[in-house]
Amino acid sequence: MGMQWRYVKNAAASISIRSSLILVNLLAFTILIVLYIKSRPILVSQPLTHLLFSSLWRPLKGQFGFLPYIVGTIEVTAIAMILSIPMCLLSAIYLSEYAHKRFRELVRFAIDILAGIPSVIYGLCGVIVVVPFIHHLGRFVGSLTTGYCLLSGGIILALMVAPVIISVTMEVLATVPRQARESSLALGTTKWEMVRHVVLKSSLHGIIAAIVLGFARAFGETIAVLMVIGNVAKIPMSFFDPAYPLPALIANNYGEMMSIPLYDSALLFASLVLLFLVGAFSMGAHMTLSRLMKKGFYGK
């Protein structure tokens, strides 16, 4: 009887886990299908190449060119990645490998608080601090700007994803066995050599996952970015030009001007494009990881 009950519990747990997995995938598939159905009117009326590669955004004339929004989304995310990835990795390495335990716990507490701050608070700090700083920086380098520009959006986005990447990276680094560290040091390596050749190499998979997780969130961040990026529908030619990413376009316009033909469909098509961008970014990260593994860079 006892053995049969164990089999029943095991089967129930297995079914629950599979059901949860199916439900999560079904939810993602449903979102994709709904967005496609809602986007279909504009996809039928206008060529996909025109939607993706045209810069003309005149809803009253039925012209919906998403190129400035797509470029703005990619560029602000790229700036945030360039700013945040080195800062986050170095911070996580220092806290995990070099910092005193009491200091580490204190900083982790602060990072947890930063991770929980609402997006609008980051946006307000951006308006009060970052925008004036970029305005003066632009004047210093000879580029006129109001401060509401691509660089301000990238800085705010980098600050927002940093707590996520640092926390997850620290958890990943903590999974490396102490014996591996001690064995490396016993062979005469310096601490940095141990970190570089043992800790980072063993944690590469998890570190890339932390970065992907952070920037999957970054693609969808809306309020803070739209408060500082300028929201001008043109392709930015420098860091000090305003931009208009896709999430800001959707947040600013959905629910308004729905009387304009195809406007509703155009905004849902923007959501579909954003979903594909996030998917492409995640797939690119996993392909990079797979290539590293094939080259033997990642420890098996």
Short mmCIF file of C-alpha atoms in Angstrom, two decimals:
data_model
loop_
_atom_site.label_atom_id
_atom_site.label_comp_id
_atom_site.label_asym_id
_atom_site.label_seq_id
_atom_site.Cartn_x
_atom_site.Cartn_y
_atom_site.Cartn_z
CA MET A 1 0.00 0.00 0.00
CA GLY A 2 2.81 2.35 0.94
CA MET A 3 4.67 1.67 -2.31
CA GLN A 4 1.52 2.20 -4.38
CA TRP A 5 0.86 5.51 -2.63
CA ARG A 6 4.38 6.65 -3.49
CA TYR A 7 3.79 5.78 -7.15
CA VAL A 8 0.51 7.74 -7.11
CA LYS A 9 2.24 10.81 -5.60
CA ASN A 10 5.07 10.52 -8.11
CA ALA A 11 2.63 10.30 -11.01
CA ALA A 12 0.62 13.27 -9.67
CA ALA A 13 3.77 15.37 -9.35
CA SER A 14 4.85 14.45 -12.87
CA ILE A 15 1.45 15.35 -14.31
CA SER A 16 1.40 18.67 -12.42
CA ILE A 17 4.84 19.63 -13.70
CA ARG A 18 3.99 18.76 -17.31
CA SER A 19 0.65 20.57 -17.07
CA SER A 20 2.38 23.71 -15.78
CA LEU A 21 4.89 23.57 -18.61
CA ILE A 22 2.15 23.11 -21.21
CA LEU A 23 0.16 25.99 -19.68
CA VAL A 24 3.11 28.39 -19.86
CA ASN A 25 3.86 27.49 -23.47
CA LEU A 26 0.17 27.66 -24.34
CA LEU A 27 -0.01 31.15 -22.87
CA ALA A 28 2.93 32.36 -25.01
CA PHE A 29 1.42 30.72 -28.10
CA THR A 30 -1.98 32.30 -27.39
CA ILE A 31 -0.44 35.78 -27.05
CA LEU A 32 1.33 35.30 -30.37
CA ILE A 33 -1.84 34.15 -32.15
CA VAL A 34 -3.98 36.95 -30.70
CA LEU A 35 -1.44 39.61 -31.71
CA TYR A 36 -1.24 38.15 -35.22
CA ILE A 37 -5.05 38.09 -35.62
CA LYS A 38 -5.34 41.67 -34.40
CA SER A 39 -2.46 42.77 -36.66
CA ARG A 40 -3.86 41.02 -39.72
CA PRO A 41 -5.86 44.03 -41.08
CA ILE A 42 -2.73 46.14 -41.48
CA LEU A 43 -0.69 43.18 -42.72
CA VAL A 44 -3.30 42.59 -45.44
CA SER A 45 -3.57 46.25 -46.45
CA GLN A 46 0.15 47.12 -46.56
CA PRO A 47 3.29 45.17 -47.56
CA LEU A 48 5.36 43.88 -44.65
CA THR A 49 8.51 45.44 -46.11
CA HIS A 50 6.82 48.86 -46.11
CA LEU A 51 5.75 48.46 -42.48
CA LEU A 52 9.20 47.39 -41.31
CA PHE A 53 11.46 49.58 -43.45
CA SER A 54 9.51 52.80 -44.02
CA SER A 55 10.05 55.89 -41.88
CA LEU A 56 6.74 57.53 -42.77
CA TRP A 57 4.43 57.65 -39.77
CA ARG A 58 1.25 59.47 -40.79
CA PRO A 59 -1.72 57.60 -39.28
CA LEU A 60 -4.28 60.08 -40.68
CA LYS A 61 -3.04 59.26 -44.20
CA GLY A 62 -2.85 55.54 -43.50
CA GLN A 63 0.97 55.48 -43.56
CA PHE A 64 2.50 53.35 -40.82
CA GLY A 65 6.28 53.03 -41.09
CA PHE A 66 7.82 51.38 -38.02
CA LEU A 67 11.49 51.77 -38.88
CA PRO A 68 12.17 54.71 -36.47
CA TYR A 69 10.52 52.82 -33.61
CA ILE A 70 12.36 49.57 -34.32
CA VAL A 71 15.71 51.38 -34.61
CA GLY A 72 14.97 53.34 -31.42
CA THR A 73 14.16 50.14 -29.52
CA ILE A 74 17.30 48.35 -30.68
CA GLU A 75 19.62 51.32 -30.12
CA VAL A 76 18.41 52.20 -26.63
CA THR A 77 18.70 48.54 -25.63
CA ALA A 78 22.18 48.28 -27.15
CA ILE A 79 23.35 51.38 -25.23
CA ALA A 80 21.94 49.93 -22.02
CA MET A 81 23.75 46.63 -22.67
CA ILE A 82 27.07 48.34 -23.36
CA LEU A 83 26.78 50.37 -20.17
CA SER A 84 25.40 47.72 -17.85
CA ILE A 85 27.02 44.38 -18.74
CA PRO A 86 30.63 45.28 -17.74
CA MET A 87 29.41 47.15 -14.66
CA CYS A 88 27.15 44.29 -13.57
CA LEU A 89 29.69 41.51 -14.16
CA LEU A 90 32.49 43.34 -12.34
CA SER A 91 30.17 44.18 -9.45
CA ALA A 92 28.96 40.59 -9.16
CA ILE A 93 32.53 39.23 -9.28
CA TYR A 94 33.70 41.66 -6.61
CA LEU A 95 30.78 40.94 -4.31
CA SER A 96 31.06 37.17 -4.75
CA GLU A 97 34.82 36.71 -4.66
CA TYR A 98 36.46 39.69 -2.96
CA ALA A 99 34.00 41.54 -0.71
CA HIS A 100 33.65 40.91 3.03
CA LYS A 101 30.53 38.94 3.91
CA ARG A 102 28.97 41.79 5.93
CA PHE A 103 29.57 44.28 3.12
CA ARG A 104 28.21 41.80 0.58
CA GLU A 105 24.96 41.32 2.50
CA LEU A 106 24.57 45.09 2.90
CA VAL A 107 25.00 45.68 -0.82
CA ARG A 108 22.68 42.81 -1.70
CA PHE A 109 20.01 44.40 0.44
CA ALA A 110 20.42 47.65 -1.50
CA ILE A 111 20.31 45.77 -4.83
CA ASP A 112 17.09 44.03 -3.80
CA ILE A 113 15.56 47.43 -3.02
CA LEU A 114 16.66 48.77 -6.42
CA ALA A 115 15.09 45.76 -8.14
CA GLY A 116 11.75 46.51 -6.51
CA ILE A 117 11.57 50.24 -7.27
CA PRO A 118 8.69 51.01 -9.67
CA SER A 119 9.58 52.03 -13.20
CA VAL A 120 8.04 55.48 -12.81
CA ILE A 121 10.46 56.30 -9.95
CA TYR A 122 13.40 55.55 -12.23
CA GLY A 123 11.76 57.80 -14.81
CA LEU A 124 11.42 60.67 -12.35
CA CYS A 125 15.05 60.31 -11.26
CA GLY A 126 15.97 60.32 -14.94
CA VAL A 127 14.09 63.58 -15.54
CA ILE A 128 15.58 65.24 -12.44
CA VAL A 129 19.18 63.98 -12.66
CA VAL A 130 20.05 62.25 -15.93
CA VAL A 131 18.36 64.61 -18.40
CA PRO A 132 20.05 67.80 -17.04
CA PHE A 133 23.38 65.96 -16.90
CA ILE A 134 23.08 64.86 -20.54
CA HIS A 135 21.99 68.39 -21.50
CA HIS A 136 25.22 69.82 -20.01
CA LEU A 137 27.28 66.95 -21.42
CA GLY A 138 25.90 67.68 -24.88
CA ARG A 139 26.87 71.35 -24.59
CA PHE A 140 30.33 70.32 -23.37
CA VAL A 141 30.96 68.11 -26.43
CA GLY A 142 29.38 70.62 -28.83
CA SER A 143 26.09 68.81 -29.47
CA LEU A 144 22.89 70.72 -28.78
CA THR A 145 20.38 68.59 -26.93
CA THR A 146 17.56 69.06 -24.48
CA GLY A 147 18.74 66.02 -22.56
CA TYR A 148 15.68 64.01 -23.62
CA CYS A 149 17.53 61.69 -25.93
CA LEU A 150 18.73 58.20 -26.73
CA LEU A 151 21.63 58.34 -24.25
CA SER A 152 19.35 59.30 -21.35
CA GLY A 153 17.06 56.37 -22.18
CA GLY A 154 20.04 54.00 -22.35
CA ILE A 155 21.39 55.17 -18.98
CA ILE A 156 18.02 54.73 -17.25
CA LEU A 157 17.53 51.33 -18.84
CA ALA A 158 21.02 50.23 -17.77
CA LEU A 159 20.28 51.24 -14.18
CA MET A 160 16.98 49.35 -14.25
CA VAL A 161 18.38 46.04 -15.49
CA ALA A 162 21.51 46.17 -13.32
CA PRO A 163 19.91 44.79 -10.11
CA VAL A 164 18.47 41.82 -12.01
CA ILE A 165 21.73 40.92 -13.74
CA ILE A 166 23.87 41.40 -10.61
CA SER A 167 21.57 39.32 -8.38
CA VAL A 168 21.26 36.42 -10.82
CA THR A 169 24.99 36.46 -11.64
CA MET A 170 25.90 36.35 -7.94
CA GLU A 171 23.61 33.33 -7.48
CA VAL A 172 25.28 31.64 -10.44
CA LEU A 173 28.81 32.34 -9.17
CA ALA A 174 27.85 30.98 -5.76
CA THR A 175 27.08 27.58 -7.31
CA VAL A 176 30.76 26.97 -8.20
CA PRO A 177 32.08 24.44 -5.62
CA ARG A 178 34.55 25.74 -3.06
CA GLN A 179 36.79 22.75 -3.81
CA ALA A 180 37.25 23.97 -7.37
CA ARG A 181 38.44 27.35 -6.10
CA GLU A 182 40.77 25.81 -3.49
CA SER A 183 42.24 23.34 -5.98
CA SER A 184 43.05 26.14 -8.40
CA LEU A 185 44.70 28.26 -5.69
CA ALA A 186 46.63 25.22 -4.47
CA LEU A 187 48.21 24.96 -7.93
CA GLY A 188 49.73 28.41 -7.44
CA THR A 189 47.34 30.58 -9.43
CA THR A 190 46.50 34.08 -8.29
CA LYS A 191 42.98 34.86 -7.15
CA TRP A 192 42.16 36.70 -10.38
CA GLU A 193 43.44 33.75 -12.45
CA MET A 194 41.27 31.43 -10.36
CA VAL A 195 38.23 33.67 -10.93
CA ARG A 196 38.91 33.97 -14.65
CA HIS A 197 39.75 30.35 -15.47
CA VAL A 198 37.62 28.47 -12.95
CA VAL A 199 34.71 30.54 -11.66
CA LEU A 200 33.78 32.47 -14.81
CA LYS A 201 34.36 29.54 -17.13
CA SER A 202 32.17 27.25 -15.06
CA SER A 203 29.45 29.90 -14.74
CA LEU A 204 29.31 31.09 -18.34
CA HIS A 205 25.96 29.43 -19.07
CA GLY A 206 24.31 31.04 -16.06
CA ILE A 207 25.89 34.45 -16.69
CA ILE A 208 24.53 34.55 -20.24
CA ALA A 209 21.13 33.48 -18.89
CA ALA A 210 21.30 36.37 -16.38
CA ILE A 211 22.07 38.85 -19.16
CA VAL A 212 19.27 37.49 -21.35
CA LEU A 213 16.85 37.70 -18.43
CA GLY A 214 17.83 41.29 -17.70
CA PHE A 215 17.48 42.45 -21.28
CA ALA A 216 14.28 40.55 -21.98
CA ARG A 217 12.92 42.88 -19.31
CA ALA A 218 14.72 45.87 -20.83
CA PHE A 219 12.96 45.45 -24.18
CA GLY A 220 9.60 45.89 -22.52
CA GLU A 221 10.41 48.69 -20.09
CA THR A 222 8.11 51.53 -20.97
CA ILE A 223 7.31 54.26 -18.49
CA ALA A 224 10.83 55.21 -17.38
CA VAL A 225 12.20 55.21 -20.92
CA LEU A 226 9.38 57.19 -22.48
CA MET A 227 9.83 59.86 -19.77
CA VAL A 228 13.42 60.63 -20.80
CA ILE A 229 13.93 59.58 -24.41
CA GLY A 230 12.10 62.42 -26.16
CA ASN A 231 9.48 60.40 -28.09
CA VAL A 232 10.20 61.81 -31.55
CA ALA A 233 9.40 59.48 -34.44
CA LYS A 234 12.65 59.75 -36.39
CA ILE A 235 15.75 57.63 -36.69
CA PRO A 236 18.33 58.95 -34.17
CA MET A 237 21.64 59.81 -35.80
CA SER A 238 23.60 60.36 -32.57
CA PHE A 239 23.42 59.59 -28.87
CA PHE A 240 22.00 63.06 -28.25
CA ASP A 241 19.05 62.74 -30.66
CA PRO A 242 15.58 61.90 -29.34
CA ALA A 243 14.10 58.51 -30.19
CA TYR A 244 10.83 56.66 -29.86
CA PRO A 245 10.99 52.95 -28.92
CA LEU A 246 8.11 50.56 -29.59
CA PRO A 247 6.91 50.18 -25.95
CA ALA A 248 6.61 53.97 -25.65
CA LEU A 249 4.65 54.13 -28.93
CA ILE A 250 2.17 51.54 -27.66
CA ALA A 251 1.83 53.10 -24.19
CA ASN A 252 1.39 56.64 -25.52
CA ASN A 253 -1.17 55.86 -28.19
CA TYR A 254 -3.16 52.75 -27.38
CA GLY A 255 -6.65 53.77 -26.36
CA GLU A 256 -6.45 57.07 -28.22
CA MET A 257 -7.31 57.91 -31.81
CA MET A 258 -8.89 54.49 -32.26
CA SER A 259 -11.29 56.08 -34.74
CA ILE A 260 -8.42 56.24 -37.26
CA PRO A 261 -8.62 53.22 -39.59
CA LEU A 262 -5.94 50.60 -38.97
CA TYR A 263 -4.44 52.49 -36.01
CA ASP A 264 -5.48 49.78 -33.53
CA SER A 265 -4.08 47.11 -35.82
CA ALA A 266 -0.83 49.09 -36.30
CA LEU A 267 -0.20 49.30 -32.55
CA LEU A 268 -0.86 45.60 -32.10
CA PHE A 269 1.51 44.94 -34.98
CA ALA A 270 4.07 46.98 -33.02
CA SER A 271 3.51 44.59 -30.09
CA LEU A 272 4.05 41.65 -32.41
CA VAL A 273 7.32 43.16 -33.68
CA LEU A 274 8.46 43.74 -30.09
CA LEU A 275 7.69 40.13 -29.25
CA PHE A 276 9.77 38.96 -32.20
CA LEU A 277 12.66 41.24 -31.19
CA VAL A 278 12.72 39.75 -27.69
CA GLY A 279 12.55 36.25 -29.17
CA ALA A 280 15.35 37.00 -31.64
CA PHE A 281 17.53 38.38 -28.84
CA SER A 282 16.97 35.29 -26.68
CA MET A 283 17.62 32.97 -29.61
CA GLY A 284 20.80 34.86 -30.51
CA ALA A 285 22.06 34.53 -26.94
CA HIS A 286 21.38 30.79 -26.88
CA MET A 287 23.06 30.30 -30.27
CA THR A 288 26.11 32.19 -29.00
CA LEU A 289 26.18 29.93 -25.97
CA SER A 290 25.92 26.82 -28.12
CA ARG A 291 28.86 27.96 -30.28
CA LEU A 292 30.95 28.63 -27.19
CA MET A 293 30.16 25.15 -25.92
CA LYS A 294 31.13 23.58 -29.25
CA LYS A 295 34.44 25.44 -29.20
CA GLY A 296 35.11 24.09 -25.73
CA PHE A 297 35.15 27.51 -24.11
CA TYR A 298 32.46 26.51 -21.67
CA GLY A 299 33.47 23.82 -19.24
CA LYS A 300 31.56 20.57 -19.74
#
